[in-house]
């Protein structure tokens, strides 16, 4: 079983691409937007801190001095240092979760989407259809001949994947989100990878789904741009 700190390392590597010096370069999904200037992942066992490739060494040294051994307690000071370069205009804070072992769970309604039937996604989930190779595994629940709930890989590496889930508002309240997400997680785990889930603190619906899925919270992540 992976420790909370190891899970956080998987999490940041799934979210962002890195250069040879372990600096973040771009977001790990199309259209490969520029990565945030700093990532801080806090767990009970310690923290994972990654800096953007765009930051110069002198600024990183100042940030490291401020961060010390407990990054999550110095957010105001971190923002102040980053603002020396330019004003921080985006702050993301949210919980990070890991799925329990769901490989043996049966999902009665969710069906897997492959290259043979991926046309079912168009035009309802155009973005997923266009970037299908990078979104697998992908599962949907079909009602009235349309995919009304979907879970696919938002971002992934060879070791882990993060879930992306959506249910059409007319079909919510039927446990479709939990069903289709468990199907996705089961497939990821059968591939020998870790199934992850994360959200922001202002996304209450997403946090509610995490509770229904009985996910294990291993930490919090903070991005600043």
PDB file of C-alpha atoms in Angstrom, residues 1-197:
ATOM      1  CA  UNK A   1       0.000   0.000   0.000  1.00  0.00           C
ATOM      2  CA  UNK A   2       1.302   3.428  -0.940  1.00  0.00           C
ATOM      3  CA  UNK A   3       1.880   6.020   1.772  1.00  0.00           C
ATOM      4  CA  UNK A   4       0.114   9.398   1.707  1.00  0.00           C
ATOM      5  CA  UNK A   5       3.351  11.044   0.594  1.00  0.00           C
ATOM      6  CA  UNK A   6       3.830   8.562  -2.245  1.00  0.00           C
ATOM      7  CA  UNK A   7       0.246   9.171  -3.345  1.00  0.00           C
ATOM      8  CA  UNK A   8       0.901  12.913  -3.440  1.00  0.00           C
ATOM      9  CA  UNK A   9       3.949  12.346  -5.644  1.00  0.00           C
ATOM     10  CA  UNK A  10       1.778  10.308  -8.036  1.00  0.00           C
ATOM     11  CA  UNK A  11      -0.829  13.093  -7.909  1.00  0.00           C
ATOM     12  CA  UNK A  12       1.491  15.929  -8.923  1.00  0.00           C
ATOM     13  CA  UNK A  13       3.094  13.795 -11.636  1.00  0.00           C
ATOM     14  CA  UNK A  14      -0.351  13.055 -13.058  1.00  0.00           C
ATOM     15  CA  UNK A  15      -1.391  16.711 -12.959  1.00  0.00           C
ATOM     16  CA  UNK A  16       1.693  18.277 -14.537  1.00  0.00           C
ATOM     17  CA  UNK A  17       4.538  17.429 -16.866  1.00  0.00           C
ATOM     18  CA  UNK A  18       8.075  18.033 -15.625  1.00  0.00           C
ATOM     19  CA  UNK A  19      11.532  18.670 -17.066  1.00  0.00           C
ATOM     20  CA  UNK A  20      14.714  16.784 -16.159  1.00  0.00           C
ATOM     21  CA  UNK A  21      15.160  18.972 -13.056  1.00  0.00           C
ATOM     22  CA  UNK A  22      11.657  18.064 -11.825  1.00  0.00           C
ATOM     23  CA  UNK A  23      10.317  21.544 -12.566  1.00  0.00           C
ATOM     24  CA  UNK A  24       6.730  21.752 -13.775  1.00  0.00           C
ATOM     25  CA  UNK A  25       6.330  22.725 -17.423  1.00  0.00           C
ATOM     26  CA  UNK A  26       2.739  22.257 -18.607  1.00  0.00           C
ATOM     27  CA  UNK A  27      -0.601  20.826 -17.521  1.00  0.00           C
ATOM     28  CA  UNK A  28      -0.717  17.120 -18.403  1.00  0.00           C
ATOM     29  CA  UNK A  29      -3.660  17.307 -20.819  1.00  0.00           C
ATOM     30  CA  UNK A  30      -4.597  19.133 -23.985  1.00  0.00           C
ATOM     31  CA  UNK A  31      -4.138  21.983 -24.773  1.00  0.00           C
ATOM     32  CA  UNK A  32      -1.094  21.712 -22.448  1.00  0.00           C
ATOM     33  CA  UNK A  33      -1.517  25.047 -20.714  1.00  0.00           C
ATOM     34  CA  UNK A  34       1.384  26.474 -18.740  1.00  0.00           C
ATOM     35  CA  UNK A  35       1.743  24.839 -15.320  1.00  0.00           C
ATOM     36  CA  UNK A  36       1.166  26.900 -12.154  1.00  0.00           C
ATOM     37  CA  UNK A  37       4.124  28.672 -10.611  1.00  0.00           C
ATOM     38  CA  UNK A  38       4.067  26.497  -7.510  1.00  0.00           C
ATOM     39  CA  UNK A  39       2.394  23.283  -6.355  1.00  0.00           C
ATOM     40  CA  UNK A  40       2.178  22.375  -2.679  1.00  0.00           C
ATOM     41  CA  UNK A  41       0.775  18.996  -1.693  1.00  0.00           C
ATOM     42  CA  UNK A  42       0.397  18.524   2.051  1.00  0.00           C
ATOM     43  CA  UNK A  43      -0.070  15.172   3.813  1.00  0.00           C
ATOM     44  CA  UNK A  44       0.220  13.856   7.351  1.00  0.00           C
ATOM     45  CA  UNK A  45       3.662  12.504   6.485  1.00  0.00           C
ATOM     46  CA  UNK A  46       5.076  15.644   4.914  1.00  0.00           C
ATOM     47  CA  UNK A  47       4.724  17.774   1.820  1.00  0.00           C
ATOM     48  CA  UNK A  48       5.528  17.677  -1.880  1.00  0.00           C
ATOM     49  CA  UNK A  49       6.574  21.022  -3.353  1.00  0.00           C
ATOM     50  CA  UNK A  50       7.195  21.599  -7.057  1.00  0.00           C
ATOM     51  CA  UNK A  51       8.196  24.820  -8.792  1.00  0.00           C
ATOM     52  CA  UNK A  52       7.513  26.001 -12.316  1.00  0.00           C
ATOM     53  CA  UNK A  53      10.277  25.986 -14.891  1.00  0.00           C
ATOM     54  CA  UNK A  54       9.484  29.681 -15.429  1.00  0.00           C
ATOM     55  CA  UNK A  55      10.670  30.731 -11.949  1.00  0.00           C
ATOM     56  CA  UNK A  56      14.249  31.916 -11.644  1.00  0.00           C
ATOM     57  CA  UNK A  57      16.586  30.361  -9.096  1.00  0.00           C
ATOM     58  CA  UNK A  58      16.712  33.422  -6.843  1.00  0.00           C
ATOM     59  CA  UNK A  59      12.934  33.435  -6.440  1.00  0.00           C
ATOM     60  CA  UNK A  60      12.904  29.710  -5.731  1.00  0.00           C
ATOM     61  CA  UNK A  61      15.505  30.184  -2.976  1.00  0.00           C
ATOM     62  CA  UNK A  62      13.319  32.844  -1.359  1.00  0.00           C
ATOM     63  CA  UNK A  63      10.298  30.549  -1.586  1.00  0.00           C
ATOM     64  CA  UNK A  64      12.211  27.657  -0.044  1.00  0.00           C
ATOM     65  CA  UNK A  65      13.239  29.861   2.870  1.00  0.00           C
ATOM     66  CA  UNK A  66       9.617  30.851   3.495  1.00  0.00           C
ATOM     67  CA  UNK A  67       8.216  27.349   3.027  1.00  0.00           C
ATOM     68  CA  UNK A  68      10.567  25.632   5.472  1.00  0.00           C
ATOM     69  CA  UNK A  69       9.256  22.344   6.805  1.00  0.00           C
ATOM     70  CA  UNK A  70       5.541  23.215   6.848  1.00  0.00           C
ATOM     71  CA  UNK A  71       4.471  24.763   3.504  1.00  0.00           C
ATOM     72  CA  UNK A  72       0.748  24.800   4.224  1.00  0.00           C
ATOM     73  CA  UNK A  73       1.054  27.308   7.069  1.00  0.00           C
ATOM     74  CA  UNK A  74       2.801  30.083   5.133  1.00  0.00           C
ATOM     75  CA  UNK A  75       0.484  30.743   2.196  1.00  0.00           C
ATOM     76  CA  UNK A  76       0.390  34.502   2.746  1.00  0.00           C
ATOM     77  CA  UNK A  77       4.179  34.726   2.735  1.00  0.00           C
ATOM     78  CA  UNK A  78       4.422  32.468  -0.320  1.00  0.00           C
ATOM     79  CA  UNK A  79       2.003  34.706  -2.227  1.00  0.00           C
ATOM     80  CA  UNK A  80       4.027  37.756  -1.178  1.00  0.00           C
ATOM     81  CA  UNK A  81       7.258  36.247  -2.539  1.00  0.00           C
ATOM     82  CA  UNK A  82       5.617  35.128  -5.787  1.00  0.00           C
ATOM     83  CA  UNK A  83       4.252  38.649  -6.226  1.00  0.00           C
ATOM     84  CA  UNK A  84       7.814  39.968  -6.467  1.00  0.00           C
ATOM     85  CA  UNK A  85       7.806  38.450  -9.936  1.00  0.00           C
ATOM     86  CA  UNK A  86       4.142  39.174 -10.750  1.00  0.00           C
ATOM     87  CA  UNK A  87       0.824  39.247  -8.940  1.00  0.00           C
ATOM     88  CA  UNK A  88      -0.757  35.902  -8.067  1.00  0.00           C
ATOM     89  CA  UNK A  89      -4.105  35.846  -9.894  1.00  0.00           C
ATOM     90  CA  UNK A  90      -5.156  32.236  -9.434  1.00  0.00           C
ATOM     91  CA  UNK A  91      -5.226  30.152  -6.254  1.00  0.00           C
ATOM     92  CA  UNK A  92      -6.507  26.568  -6.158  1.00  0.00           C
ATOM     93  CA  UNK A  93      -6.969  24.673  -2.890  1.00  0.00           C
ATOM     94  CA  UNK A  94      -8.658  21.313  -2.554  1.00  0.00           C
ATOM     95  CA  UNK A  95      -8.657  17.800  -1.113  1.00  0.00           C
ATOM     96  CA  UNK A  96      -6.994  14.828  -2.780  1.00  0.00           C
ATOM     97  CA  UNK A  97      -8.404  11.302  -2.559  1.00  0.00           C
ATOM     98  CA  UNK A  98      -7.515   7.725  -3.444  1.00  0.00           C
ATOM     99  CA  UNK A  99      -9.976   4.958  -4.321  1.00  0.00           C
ATOM    100  CA  UNK A 100     -10.268   1.848  -2.182  1.00  0.00           C
ATOM    101  CA  UNK A 101      -9.884  -1.487  -3.960  1.00  0.00           C
ATOM    102  CA  UNK A 102     -12.964  -1.721  -6.204  1.00  0.00           C
ATOM    103  CA  UNK A 103     -11.727  -4.353  -8.640  1.00  0.00           C
ATOM    104  CA  UNK A 104     -14.366  -6.866  -7.556  1.00  0.00           C
ATOM    105  CA  UNK A 105     -17.336  -4.508  -7.584  1.00  0.00           C
ATOM    106  CA  UNK A 106     -20.021  -5.088 -10.191  1.00  0.00           C
ATOM    107  CA  UNK A 107     -21.343  -2.071 -12.070  1.00  0.00           C
ATOM    108  CA  UNK A 108     -24.655  -2.925 -13.621  1.00  0.00           C
ATOM    109  CA  UNK A 109     -25.209   0.058 -15.906  1.00  0.00           C
ATOM    110  CA  UNK A 110     -21.771   1.358 -16.857  1.00  0.00           C
ATOM    111  CA  UNK A 111     -20.359   0.277 -20.222  1.00  0.00           C
ATOM    112  CA  UNK A 112     -16.784   0.698 -21.398  1.00  0.00           C
ATOM    113  CA  UNK A 113     -16.106   2.989 -24.360  1.00  0.00           C
ATOM    114  CA  UNK A 114     -13.492   1.757 -26.829  1.00  0.00           C
ATOM    115  CA  UNK A 115     -12.392   2.709 -30.325  1.00  0.00           C
ATOM    116  CA  UNK A 116     -15.183   0.478 -31.617  1.00  0.00           C
ATOM    117  CA  UNK A 117     -18.000   2.448 -30.001  1.00  0.00           C
ATOM    118  CA  UNK A 118     -16.445   5.835 -29.170  1.00  0.00           C
ATOM    119  CA  UNK A 119     -18.845   7.586 -31.582  1.00  0.00           C
ATOM    120  CA  UNK A 120     -21.376   7.381 -28.762  1.00  0.00           C
ATOM    121  CA  UNK A 121     -19.501  10.283 -27.156  1.00  0.00           C
ATOM    122  CA  UNK A 122     -20.064  12.634 -30.065  1.00  0.00           C
ATOM    123  CA  UNK A 123     -21.619  15.208 -29.887  1.00  0.00           C
ATOM    124  CA  UNK A 124     -22.397  14.915 -26.174  1.00  0.00           C
ATOM    125  CA  UNK A 125     -18.790  14.797 -24.932  1.00  0.00           C
ATOM    126  CA  UNK A 126     -16.858  16.308 -27.826  1.00  0.00           C
ATOM    127  CA  UNK A 127     -13.687  17.071 -25.872  1.00  0.00           C
ATOM    128  CA  UNK A 128     -13.404  13.476 -24.643  1.00  0.00           C
ATOM    129  CA  UNK A 129     -14.102  12.166 -28.143  1.00  0.00           C
ATOM    130  CA  UNK A 130     -11.412  14.347 -29.725  1.00  0.00           C
ATOM    131  CA  UNK A 131      -8.769  13.375 -27.162  1.00  0.00           C
ATOM    132  CA  UNK A 132     -10.030   9.836 -26.668  1.00  0.00           C
ATOM    133  CA  UNK A 133      -6.667   8.073 -26.626  1.00  0.00           C
ATOM    134  CA  UNK A 134      -5.575  10.123 -23.618  1.00  0.00           C
ATOM    135  CA  UNK A 135      -8.893   9.764 -21.781  1.00  0.00           C
ATOM    136  CA  UNK A 136      -9.025   5.996 -21.469  1.00  0.00           C
ATOM    137  CA  UNK A 137     -10.299   4.095 -19.688  1.00  0.00           C
ATOM    138  CA  UNK A 138     -13.695   5.645 -20.298  1.00  0.00           C
ATOM    139  CA  UNK A 139     -17.110   4.469 -19.094  1.00  0.00           C
ATOM    140  CA  UNK A 140     -20.603   5.792 -19.705  1.00  0.00           C
ATOM    141  CA  UNK A 141     -24.157   5.093 -18.605  1.00  0.00           C
ATOM    142  CA  UNK A 142     -26.681   5.284 -21.417  1.00  0.00           C
ATOM    143  CA  UNK A 143     -30.308   6.293 -21.004  1.00  0.00           C
ATOM    144  CA  UNK A 144     -32.741   7.231 -23.768  1.00  0.00           C
ATOM    145  CA  UNK A 145     -30.036   6.266 -26.281  1.00  0.00           C
ATOM    146  CA  UNK A 146     -27.633   8.960 -25.085  1.00  0.00           C
ATOM    147  CA  UNK A 147     -24.668   8.860 -22.671  1.00  0.00           C
ATOM    148  CA  UNK A 148     -25.962  10.663 -19.588  1.00  0.00           C
ATOM    149  CA  UNK A 149     -23.089   9.950 -17.187  1.00  0.00           C
ATOM    150  CA  UNK A 150     -19.402   9.599 -17.942  1.00  0.00           C
ATOM    151  CA  UNK A 151     -16.153   8.911 -16.124  1.00  0.00           C
ATOM    152  CA  UNK A 152     -12.798   8.937 -17.861  1.00  0.00           C
ATOM    153  CA  UNK A 153      -9.180   9.753 -17.114  1.00  0.00           C
ATOM    154  CA  UNK A 154      -8.715  13.494 -16.776  1.00  0.00           C
ATOM    155  CA  UNK A 155      -4.930  13.113 -16.673  1.00  0.00           C
ATOM    156  CA  UNK A 156      -2.721  10.094 -16.255  1.00  0.00           C
ATOM    157  CA  UNK A 157       0.719   8.490 -16.187  1.00  0.00           C
ATOM    158  CA  UNK A 158       1.848   4.889 -16.388  1.00  0.00           C
ATOM    159  CA  UNK A 159       1.455   4.645 -12.598  1.00  0.00           C
ATOM    160  CA  UNK A 160      -1.754   6.535 -11.793  1.00  0.00           C
ATOM    161  CA  UNK A 161      -4.816   8.253 -13.238  1.00  0.00           C
ATOM    162  CA  UNK A 162      -7.199  10.968 -12.035  1.00  0.00           C
ATOM    163  CA  UNK A 163     -10.943  10.601 -12.536  1.00  0.00           C
ATOM    164  CA  UNK A 164     -13.105  13.066 -14.431  1.00  0.00           C
ATOM    165  CA  UNK A 165     -16.829  12.515 -13.907  1.00  0.00           C
ATOM    166  CA  UNK A 166     -19.980  14.234 -15.134  1.00  0.00           C
ATOM    167  CA  UNK A 167     -23.680  13.394 -15.031  1.00  0.00           C
ATOM    168  CA  UNK A 168     -26.280  15.309 -17.017  1.00  0.00           C
ATOM    169  CA  UNK A 169     -28.423  17.376 -14.643  1.00  0.00           C
ATOM    170  CA  UNK A 170     -31.660  15.672 -15.772  1.00  0.00           C
ATOM    171  CA  UNK A 171     -30.287  12.299 -14.664  1.00  0.00           C
ATOM    172  CA  UNK A 172     -28.761  13.176 -11.321  1.00  0.00           C
ATOM    173  CA  UNK A 173     -29.935  11.622  -8.071  1.00  0.00           C
ATOM    174  CA  UNK A 174     -29.857   8.085  -9.514  1.00  0.00           C
ATOM    175  CA  UNK A 175     -26.355   7.121  -8.270  1.00  0.00           C
ATOM    176  CA  UNK A 176     -25.070   7.115 -11.845  1.00  0.00           C
ATOM    177  CA  UNK A 177     -22.019   9.166 -10.888  1.00  0.00           C
ATOM    178  CA  UNK A 178     -20.905   6.647  -8.275  1.00  0.00           C
ATOM    179  CA  UNK A 179     -21.631   3.692 -10.569  1.00  0.00           C
ATOM    180  CA  UNK A 180     -19.708   4.986 -13.569  1.00  0.00           C
ATOM    181  CA  UNK A 181     -16.800   6.244 -11.453  1.00  0.00           C
ATOM    182  CA  UNK A 182     -16.376   2.906  -9.695  1.00  0.00           C
ATOM    183  CA  UNK A 183     -16.313   1.215 -13.099  1.00  0.00           C
ATOM    184  CA  UNK A 184     -13.510   3.546 -14.193  1.00  0.00           C
ATOM    185  CA  UNK A 185     -11.540   3.032 -10.969  1.00  0.00           C
ATOM    186  CA  UNK A 186     -11.898  -0.736 -11.216  1.00  0.00           C
ATOM    187  CA  UNK A 187     -10.415  -0.741 -14.711  1.00  0.00           C
ATOM    188  CA  UNK A 188      -7.525   1.539 -13.698  1.00  0.00           C
ATOM    189  CA  UNK A 189      -6.730  -0.738 -10.757  1.00  0.00           C
ATOM    190  CA  UNK A 190      -6.895  -3.862 -12.931  1.00  0.00           C
ATOM    191  CA  UNK A 191      -4.201  -2.218 -15.071  1.00  0.00           C
ATOM    192  CA  UNK A 192      -1.987  -2.122 -11.968  1.00  0.00           C
ATOM    193  CA  UNK A 193      -2.301   1.633 -11.533  1.00  0.00           C
ATOM    194  CA  UNK A 194      -3.524   3.871  -8.709  1.00  0.00           C
ATOM    195  CA  UNK A 195      -6.957   5.485  -9.119  1.00  0.00           C
ATOM    196  CA  UNK A 196      -7.034   9.068  -7.809  1.00  0.00           C
ATOM    197  CA  UNK A 197      -9.626  11.807  -7.437  1.00  0.00           C
TER     198      UNK A 197
END
